[in-house]
CSV table of C-alpha atoms and ligand atoms in Angstrom, one decimal:
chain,number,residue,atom,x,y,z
O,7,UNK,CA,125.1,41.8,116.2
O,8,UNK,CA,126.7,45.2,115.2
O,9,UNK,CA,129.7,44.3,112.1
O,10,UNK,CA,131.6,47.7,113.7
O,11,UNK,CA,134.6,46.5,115.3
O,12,UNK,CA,134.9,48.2,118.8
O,13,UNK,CA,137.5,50.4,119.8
O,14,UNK,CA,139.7,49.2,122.7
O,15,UNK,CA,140.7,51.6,125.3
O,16,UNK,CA,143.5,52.9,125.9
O,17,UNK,CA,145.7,55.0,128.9
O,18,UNK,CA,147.5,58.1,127.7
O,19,UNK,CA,150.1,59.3,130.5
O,20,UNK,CA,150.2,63.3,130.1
O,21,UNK,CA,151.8,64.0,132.7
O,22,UNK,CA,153.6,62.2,135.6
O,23,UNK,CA,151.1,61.3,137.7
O,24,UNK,CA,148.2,62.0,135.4
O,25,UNK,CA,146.9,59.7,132.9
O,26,UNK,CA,144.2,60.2,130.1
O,27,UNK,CA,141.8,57.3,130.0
O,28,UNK,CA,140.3,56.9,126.4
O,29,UNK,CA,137.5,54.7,127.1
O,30,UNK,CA,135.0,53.9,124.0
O,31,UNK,CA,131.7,55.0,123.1
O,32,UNK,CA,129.0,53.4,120.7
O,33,UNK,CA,128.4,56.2,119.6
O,34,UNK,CA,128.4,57.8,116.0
O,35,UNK,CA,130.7,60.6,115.6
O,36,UNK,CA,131.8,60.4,119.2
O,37,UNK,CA,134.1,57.5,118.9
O,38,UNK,CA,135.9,58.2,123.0
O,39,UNK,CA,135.5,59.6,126.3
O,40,UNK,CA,138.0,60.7,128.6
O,41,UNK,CA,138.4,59.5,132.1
O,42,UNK,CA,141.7,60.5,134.1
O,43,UNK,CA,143.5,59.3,137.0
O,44,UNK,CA,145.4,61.9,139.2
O,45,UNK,CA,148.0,60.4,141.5
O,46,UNK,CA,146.7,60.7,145.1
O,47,UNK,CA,148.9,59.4,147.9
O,48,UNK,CA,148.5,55.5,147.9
O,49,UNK,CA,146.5,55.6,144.9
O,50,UNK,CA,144.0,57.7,142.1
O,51,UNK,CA,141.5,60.4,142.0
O,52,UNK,CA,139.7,59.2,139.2
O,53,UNK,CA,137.4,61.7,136.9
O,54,UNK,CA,134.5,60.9,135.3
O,55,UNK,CA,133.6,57.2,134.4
O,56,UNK,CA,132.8,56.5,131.6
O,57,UNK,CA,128.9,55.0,129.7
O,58,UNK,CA,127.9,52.1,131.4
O,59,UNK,CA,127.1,49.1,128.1
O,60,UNK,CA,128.3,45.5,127.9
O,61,UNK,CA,132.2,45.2,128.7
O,62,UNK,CA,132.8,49.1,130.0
O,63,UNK,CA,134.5,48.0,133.1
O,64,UNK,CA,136.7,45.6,131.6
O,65,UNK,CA,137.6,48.5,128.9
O,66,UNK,CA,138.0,50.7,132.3
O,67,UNK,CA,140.2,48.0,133.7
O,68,UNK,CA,142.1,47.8,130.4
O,69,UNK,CA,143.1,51.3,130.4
O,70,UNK,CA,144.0,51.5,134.3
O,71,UNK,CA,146.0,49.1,133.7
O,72,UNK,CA,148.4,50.7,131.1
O,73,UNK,CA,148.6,53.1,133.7
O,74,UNK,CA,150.1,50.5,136.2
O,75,UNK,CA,146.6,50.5,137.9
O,76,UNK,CA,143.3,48.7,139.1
O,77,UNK,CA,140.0,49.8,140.1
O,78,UNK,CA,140.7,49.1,143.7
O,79,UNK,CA,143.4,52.2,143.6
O,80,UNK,CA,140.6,54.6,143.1
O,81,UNK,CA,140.5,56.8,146.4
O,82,UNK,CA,138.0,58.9,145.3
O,83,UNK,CA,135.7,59.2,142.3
O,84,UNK,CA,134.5,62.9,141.0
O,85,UNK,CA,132.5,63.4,138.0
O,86,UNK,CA,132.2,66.6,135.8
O,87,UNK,CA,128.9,66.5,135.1
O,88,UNK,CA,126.1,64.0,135.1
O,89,UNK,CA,125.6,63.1,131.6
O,90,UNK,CA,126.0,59.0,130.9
O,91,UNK,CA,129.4,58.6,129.3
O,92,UNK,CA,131.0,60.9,132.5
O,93,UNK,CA,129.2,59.6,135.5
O,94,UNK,CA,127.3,55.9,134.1
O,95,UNK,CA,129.5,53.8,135.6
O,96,UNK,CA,130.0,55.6,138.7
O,97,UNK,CA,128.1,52.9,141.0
O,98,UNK,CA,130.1,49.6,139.8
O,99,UNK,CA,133.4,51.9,140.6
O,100,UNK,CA,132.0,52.8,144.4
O,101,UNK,CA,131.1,49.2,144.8
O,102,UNK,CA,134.7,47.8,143.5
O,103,UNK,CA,137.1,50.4,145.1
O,104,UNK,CA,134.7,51.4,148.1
O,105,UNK,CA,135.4,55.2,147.1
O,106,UNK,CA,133.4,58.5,147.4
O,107,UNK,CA,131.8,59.9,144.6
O,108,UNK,CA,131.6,64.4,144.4
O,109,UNK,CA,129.6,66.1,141.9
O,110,UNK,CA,127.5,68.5,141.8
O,111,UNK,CA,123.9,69.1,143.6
O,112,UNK,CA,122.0,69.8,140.7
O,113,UNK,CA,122.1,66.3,139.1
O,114,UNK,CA,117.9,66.1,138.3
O,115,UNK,CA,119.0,66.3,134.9
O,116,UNK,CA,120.2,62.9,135.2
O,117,UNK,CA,119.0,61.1,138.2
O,118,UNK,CA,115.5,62.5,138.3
O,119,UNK,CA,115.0,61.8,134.2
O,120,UNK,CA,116.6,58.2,134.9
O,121,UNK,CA,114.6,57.2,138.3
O,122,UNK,CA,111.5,58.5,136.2
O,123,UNK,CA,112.0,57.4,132.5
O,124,UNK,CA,108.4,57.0,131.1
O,125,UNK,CA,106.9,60.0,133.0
O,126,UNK,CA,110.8,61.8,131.4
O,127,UNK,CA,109.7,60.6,127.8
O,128,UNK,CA,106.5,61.7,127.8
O,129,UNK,CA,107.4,65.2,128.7
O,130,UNK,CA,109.6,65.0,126.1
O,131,UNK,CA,106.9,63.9,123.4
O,132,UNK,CA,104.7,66.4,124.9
O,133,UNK,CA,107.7,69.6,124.3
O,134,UNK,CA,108.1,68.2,120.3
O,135,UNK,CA,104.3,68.2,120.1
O,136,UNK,CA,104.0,72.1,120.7
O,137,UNK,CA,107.2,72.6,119.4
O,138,UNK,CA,105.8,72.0,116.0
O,139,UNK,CA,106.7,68.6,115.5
O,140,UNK,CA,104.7,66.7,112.7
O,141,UNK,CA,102.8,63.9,113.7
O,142,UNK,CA,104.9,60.9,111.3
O,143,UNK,CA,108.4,62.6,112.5
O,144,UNK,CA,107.3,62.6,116.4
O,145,UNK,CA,106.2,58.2,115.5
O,146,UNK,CA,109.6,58.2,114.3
O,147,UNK,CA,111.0,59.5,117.1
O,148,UNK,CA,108.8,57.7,119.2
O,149,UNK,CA,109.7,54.1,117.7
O,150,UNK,CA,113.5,54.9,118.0
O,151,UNK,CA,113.8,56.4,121.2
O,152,UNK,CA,111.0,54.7,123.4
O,153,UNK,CA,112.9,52.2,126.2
O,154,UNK,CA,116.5,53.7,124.8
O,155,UNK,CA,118.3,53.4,128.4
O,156,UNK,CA,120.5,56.0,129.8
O,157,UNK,CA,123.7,54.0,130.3
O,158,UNK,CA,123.6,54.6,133.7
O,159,UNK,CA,124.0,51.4,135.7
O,160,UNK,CA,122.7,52.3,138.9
O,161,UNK,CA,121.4,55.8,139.8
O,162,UNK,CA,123.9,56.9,143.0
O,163,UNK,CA,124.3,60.5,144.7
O,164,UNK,CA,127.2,62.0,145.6
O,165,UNK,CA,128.4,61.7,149.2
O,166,UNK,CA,130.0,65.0,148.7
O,167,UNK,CA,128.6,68.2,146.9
O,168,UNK,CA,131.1,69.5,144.7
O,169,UNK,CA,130.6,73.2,144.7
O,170,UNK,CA,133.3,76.0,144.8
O,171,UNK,CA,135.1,76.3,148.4
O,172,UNK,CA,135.5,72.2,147.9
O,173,UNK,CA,139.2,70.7,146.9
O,174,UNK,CA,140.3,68.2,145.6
O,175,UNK,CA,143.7,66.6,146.7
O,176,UNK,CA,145.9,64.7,144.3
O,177,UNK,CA,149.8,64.5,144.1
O,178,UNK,CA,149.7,67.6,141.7
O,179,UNK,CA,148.5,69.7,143.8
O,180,UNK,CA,144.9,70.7,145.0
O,181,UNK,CA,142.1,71.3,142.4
O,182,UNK,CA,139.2,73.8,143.1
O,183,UNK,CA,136.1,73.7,141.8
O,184,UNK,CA,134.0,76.3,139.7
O,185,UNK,CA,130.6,75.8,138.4
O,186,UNK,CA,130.4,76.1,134.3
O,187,UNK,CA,126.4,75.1,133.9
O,188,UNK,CA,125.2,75.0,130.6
O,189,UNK,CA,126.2,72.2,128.8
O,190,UNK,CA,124.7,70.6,131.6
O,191,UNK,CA,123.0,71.7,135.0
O,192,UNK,CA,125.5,69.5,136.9
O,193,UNK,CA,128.8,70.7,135.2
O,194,UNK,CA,132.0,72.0,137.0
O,195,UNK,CA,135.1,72.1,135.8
O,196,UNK,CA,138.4,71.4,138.3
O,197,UNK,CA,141.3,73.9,138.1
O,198,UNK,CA,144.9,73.0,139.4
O,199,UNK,CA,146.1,77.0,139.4
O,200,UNK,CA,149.9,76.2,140.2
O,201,UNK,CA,150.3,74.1,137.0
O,202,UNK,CA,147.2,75.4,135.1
O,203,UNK,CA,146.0,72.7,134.4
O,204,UNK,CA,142.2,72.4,133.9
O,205,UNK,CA,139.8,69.7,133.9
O,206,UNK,CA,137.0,70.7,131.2
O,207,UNK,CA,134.6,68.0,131.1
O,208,UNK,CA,132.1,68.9,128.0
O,209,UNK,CA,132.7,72.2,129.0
O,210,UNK,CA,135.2,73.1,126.9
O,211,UNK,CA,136.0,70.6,123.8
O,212,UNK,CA,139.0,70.5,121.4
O,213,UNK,CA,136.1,71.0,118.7
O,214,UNK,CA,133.3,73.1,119.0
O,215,UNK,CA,130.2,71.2,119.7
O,216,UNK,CA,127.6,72.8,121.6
O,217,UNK,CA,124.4,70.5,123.3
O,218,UNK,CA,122.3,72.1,126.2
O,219,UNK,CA,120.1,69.8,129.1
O,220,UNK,CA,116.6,71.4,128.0
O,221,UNK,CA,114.4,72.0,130.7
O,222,UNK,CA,116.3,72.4,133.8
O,223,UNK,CA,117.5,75.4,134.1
O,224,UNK,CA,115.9,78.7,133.2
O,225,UNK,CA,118.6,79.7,130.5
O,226,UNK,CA,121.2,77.0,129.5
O,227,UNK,CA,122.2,79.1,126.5
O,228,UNK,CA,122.8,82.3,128.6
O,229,UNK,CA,124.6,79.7,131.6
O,230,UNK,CA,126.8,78.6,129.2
O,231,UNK,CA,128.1,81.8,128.1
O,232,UNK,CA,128.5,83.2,131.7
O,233,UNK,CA,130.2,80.2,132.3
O,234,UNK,CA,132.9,80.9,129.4
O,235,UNK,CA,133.8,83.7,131.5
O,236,UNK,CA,134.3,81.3,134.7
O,237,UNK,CA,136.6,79.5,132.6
O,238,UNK,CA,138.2,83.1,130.9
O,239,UNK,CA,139.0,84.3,134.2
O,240,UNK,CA,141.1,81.1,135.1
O,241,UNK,CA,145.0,81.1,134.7
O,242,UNK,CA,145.0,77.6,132.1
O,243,UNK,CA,147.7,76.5,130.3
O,244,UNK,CA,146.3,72.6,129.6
O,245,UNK,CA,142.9,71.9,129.1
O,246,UNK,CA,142.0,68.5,129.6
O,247,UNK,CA,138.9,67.8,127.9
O,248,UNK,CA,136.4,65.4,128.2
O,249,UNK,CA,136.7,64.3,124.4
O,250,UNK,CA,139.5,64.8,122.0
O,251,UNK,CA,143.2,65.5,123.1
O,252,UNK,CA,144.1,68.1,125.5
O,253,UNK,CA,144.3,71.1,124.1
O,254,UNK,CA,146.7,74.4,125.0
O,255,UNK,CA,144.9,77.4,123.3
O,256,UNK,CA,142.5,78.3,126.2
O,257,UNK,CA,141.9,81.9,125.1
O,258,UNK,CA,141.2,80.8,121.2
O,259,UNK,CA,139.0,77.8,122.5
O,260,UNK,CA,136.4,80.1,124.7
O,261,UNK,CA,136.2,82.7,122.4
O,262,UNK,CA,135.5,80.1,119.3
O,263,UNK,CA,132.7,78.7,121.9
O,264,UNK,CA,131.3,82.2,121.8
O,265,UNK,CA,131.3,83.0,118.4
O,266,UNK,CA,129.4,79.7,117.7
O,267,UNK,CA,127.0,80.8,120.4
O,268,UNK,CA,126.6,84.0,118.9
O,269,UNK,CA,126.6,83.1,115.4
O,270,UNK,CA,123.7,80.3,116.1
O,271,UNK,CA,121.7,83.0,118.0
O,272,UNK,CA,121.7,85.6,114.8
O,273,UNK,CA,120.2,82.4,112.8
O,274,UNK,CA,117.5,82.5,115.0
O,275,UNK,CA,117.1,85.8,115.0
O,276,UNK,CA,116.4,85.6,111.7
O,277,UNK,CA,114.6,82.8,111.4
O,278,UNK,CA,112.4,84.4,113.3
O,279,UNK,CA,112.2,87.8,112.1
O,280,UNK,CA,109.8,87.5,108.9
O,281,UNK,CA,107.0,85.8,110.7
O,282,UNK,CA,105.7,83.0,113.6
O,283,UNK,CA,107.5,79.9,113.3
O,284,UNK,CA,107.2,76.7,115.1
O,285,UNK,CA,111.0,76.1,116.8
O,286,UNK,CA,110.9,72.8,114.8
O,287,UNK,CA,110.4,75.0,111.6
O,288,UNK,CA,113.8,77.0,112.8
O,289,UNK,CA,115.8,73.8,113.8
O,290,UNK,CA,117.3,73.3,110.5
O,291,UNK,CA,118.7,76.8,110.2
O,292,UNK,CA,120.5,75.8,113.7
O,293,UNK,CA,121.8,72.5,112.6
O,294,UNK,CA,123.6,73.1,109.7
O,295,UNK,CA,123.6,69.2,108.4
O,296,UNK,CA,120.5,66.9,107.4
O,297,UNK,CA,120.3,64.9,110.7
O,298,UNK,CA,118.1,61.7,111.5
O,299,UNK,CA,114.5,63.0,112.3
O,300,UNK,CA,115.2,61.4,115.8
O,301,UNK,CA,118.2,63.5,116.5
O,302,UNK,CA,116.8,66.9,114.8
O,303,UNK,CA,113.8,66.2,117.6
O,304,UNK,CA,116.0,65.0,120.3
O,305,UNK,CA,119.6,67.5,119.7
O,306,UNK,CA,118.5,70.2,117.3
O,307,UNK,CA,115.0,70.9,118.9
O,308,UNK,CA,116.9,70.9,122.3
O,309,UNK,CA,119.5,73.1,121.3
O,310,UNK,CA,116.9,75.4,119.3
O,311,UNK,CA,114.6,76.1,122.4
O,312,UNK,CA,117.8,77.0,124.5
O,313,UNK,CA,118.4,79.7,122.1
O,314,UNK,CA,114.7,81.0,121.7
O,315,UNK,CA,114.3,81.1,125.4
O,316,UNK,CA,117.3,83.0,125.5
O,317,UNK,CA,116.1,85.4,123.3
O,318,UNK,CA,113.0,85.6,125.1
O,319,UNK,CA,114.5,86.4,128.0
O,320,UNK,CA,116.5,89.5,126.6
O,321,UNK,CA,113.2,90.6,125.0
O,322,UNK,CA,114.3,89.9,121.8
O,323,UNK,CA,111.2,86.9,120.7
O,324,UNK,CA,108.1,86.6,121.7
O,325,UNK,CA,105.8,83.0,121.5
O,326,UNK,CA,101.9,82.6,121.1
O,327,UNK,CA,100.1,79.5,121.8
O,328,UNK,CA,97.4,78.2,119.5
O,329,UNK,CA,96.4,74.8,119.1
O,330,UNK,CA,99.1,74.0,121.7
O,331,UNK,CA,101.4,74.2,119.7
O,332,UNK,CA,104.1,77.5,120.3
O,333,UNK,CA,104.9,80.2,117.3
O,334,UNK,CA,107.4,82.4,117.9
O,335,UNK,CA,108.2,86.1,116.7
O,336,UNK,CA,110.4,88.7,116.7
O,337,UNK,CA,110.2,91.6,119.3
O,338,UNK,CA,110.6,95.2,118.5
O,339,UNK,CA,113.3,96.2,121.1
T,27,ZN,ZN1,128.1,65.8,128.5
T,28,ZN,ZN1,130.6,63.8,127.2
């Protein structure tokens, strides 16, 4: 039995008609997500769900009703992206309220990885293992990582695709969709022009915190900054984020996201600049604190990769195989 005390949820109304559902997370450093309920007619839109663990749909029930609501008001159920703690809990919802769910096509990230999780862990073994990873930190890895779950109680597809052209109706108006990969292949984010108000998901935190999907897209790195300028070219006056407290600064926000982007790029520019190195060898000049060998192998190496591939891609690095296992260098432009 854990000693930490859990976190009860809670329903935040910032606006009328729009509530912020804090719902809680077991996990370290990321103590909340967001869910919120839009007004809709007779009842709620409701965005993103929530990780599915022991007790999350009482804790979702707890916070709907602060909000004067159940989980049989939800008209219609849209998720962000398809990471666990937005769309886990998105089957239980369907089945209670009988509602829709929209997101976006490109979900494999999630319901490919989930449908498939030994042949999904193996790949991943098999990506630390050229990427350098010594054989006692990849055990490590191995031992805490192995039959880990997704918190993701049931895998469901959307009945709707939600791509740009698609709206979304509530009570404050209609929400159109733009597509903001990078964080995640799945991601959109849901703009209310009128009152500029925007749903971020992870796109866009009150805090910088940058984590790619590796290995589902060709450049998550590079789609995340293009889709900084999706988000740069909206009018927004509230972001609503999918962690943290909504947040005003738009402009300051995206451009802080790019700095970071661009910053962590020079390290690994640098990194590899004087000679071949493994990206395992580079992770700790991306991750600026001593992490647990299992999250420097499952979050730094990830976010590391995303930024040599990116540089491979603008002909900036360069990687040799030997051994199977991947060096990389730096190009001559
Ligand atoms: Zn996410
Ligand atoms: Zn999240």
């Amino acid at each position: 039995m854990s000693a930490r005390r859990r976190e009860l949820s809670r329903a935040d109304r910032v606006l009328p008609g729009l509530w912020r559902l804090r719902l809680p997370l077991p996990w370290p450093g990321v103590p909340h997500v967001n869910a919120f309920a839009i007004a809709a007619v007779d009842g709620v839109v409701l965005v993103d769900t929530g990780l599915h663990e022991p007790g999350a749909m009482r804790q979702l029930e707890r916070a709907l009703d602060q909000a004067g609501l159940s989980v049989e008001h939800v008209r219609l159920l849209v998720c962000t992206h398809a990471h666990s703690d937005h769309y886990g809990q998105a089957a239980p919802i369907m089945e209670r309220s009988g509602c829709e769910l929209w997101m976006h096509p490109n979900h494999a990230h999630m319901t490919k990885a989930a449908s498939h999780p030994e042949r999904t862990f193996e790949r991943r073994l098999e990506v630390a293992r050229q990427s350098g990873v010594p054989p006692r930190a990849l055990a490590e890895y191995e031992s805490a990582r192995r039959n880990q779950g997704y918190g993701v109680a049931e895998i469901v597809t959307g009945d709707r695709d939600l791509v740009p052209g698609v709206e979304v109706s509530t009570d404050l108006g209609t929400w159109q969709v733009h597509e903001t990969p990078g964080h995640a292949p799945s991601h959109v984010v849901l703009h209310q022009p009128e009152r500029g108000l925007l749903l971020s998901g992870d796109h866009l935190l009150g805090r910088v915190s940058l984590y790619y999907d590796y290995g589902w897209s060709p450049d998550p790195a590079g789609e995340f900054l293009s889709s900084l300028d999706v988000v740069d070219g909206l009018d927004v006056q509230l972001i609503l984020a999918g962690h943290g407290r909504p947040v005003r600064d738009a402009p300051a926000l995206i451009e802080a996201n790019r700095q970071a982007v661009r910053e962590r790029l020079g390290r690994v520019r640098s990194a590899i600049a004087d000679g071949p190195r493994t990206p395992f060898e580079v992770v700790p000049e991306v991750i600026d604190t001593e992490l647990p060998p299992a999250m420097m192998i499952g979050w730094g190496l990830s976010e590391t990769l995303c930024y040599l591939r990116h540089l491979e891609l603008s002909g900036e690095a360069e990687k040799a195989e030997e051994d199977g296992t991947e060096r990389w260098y730096a190009r001559e432009p």
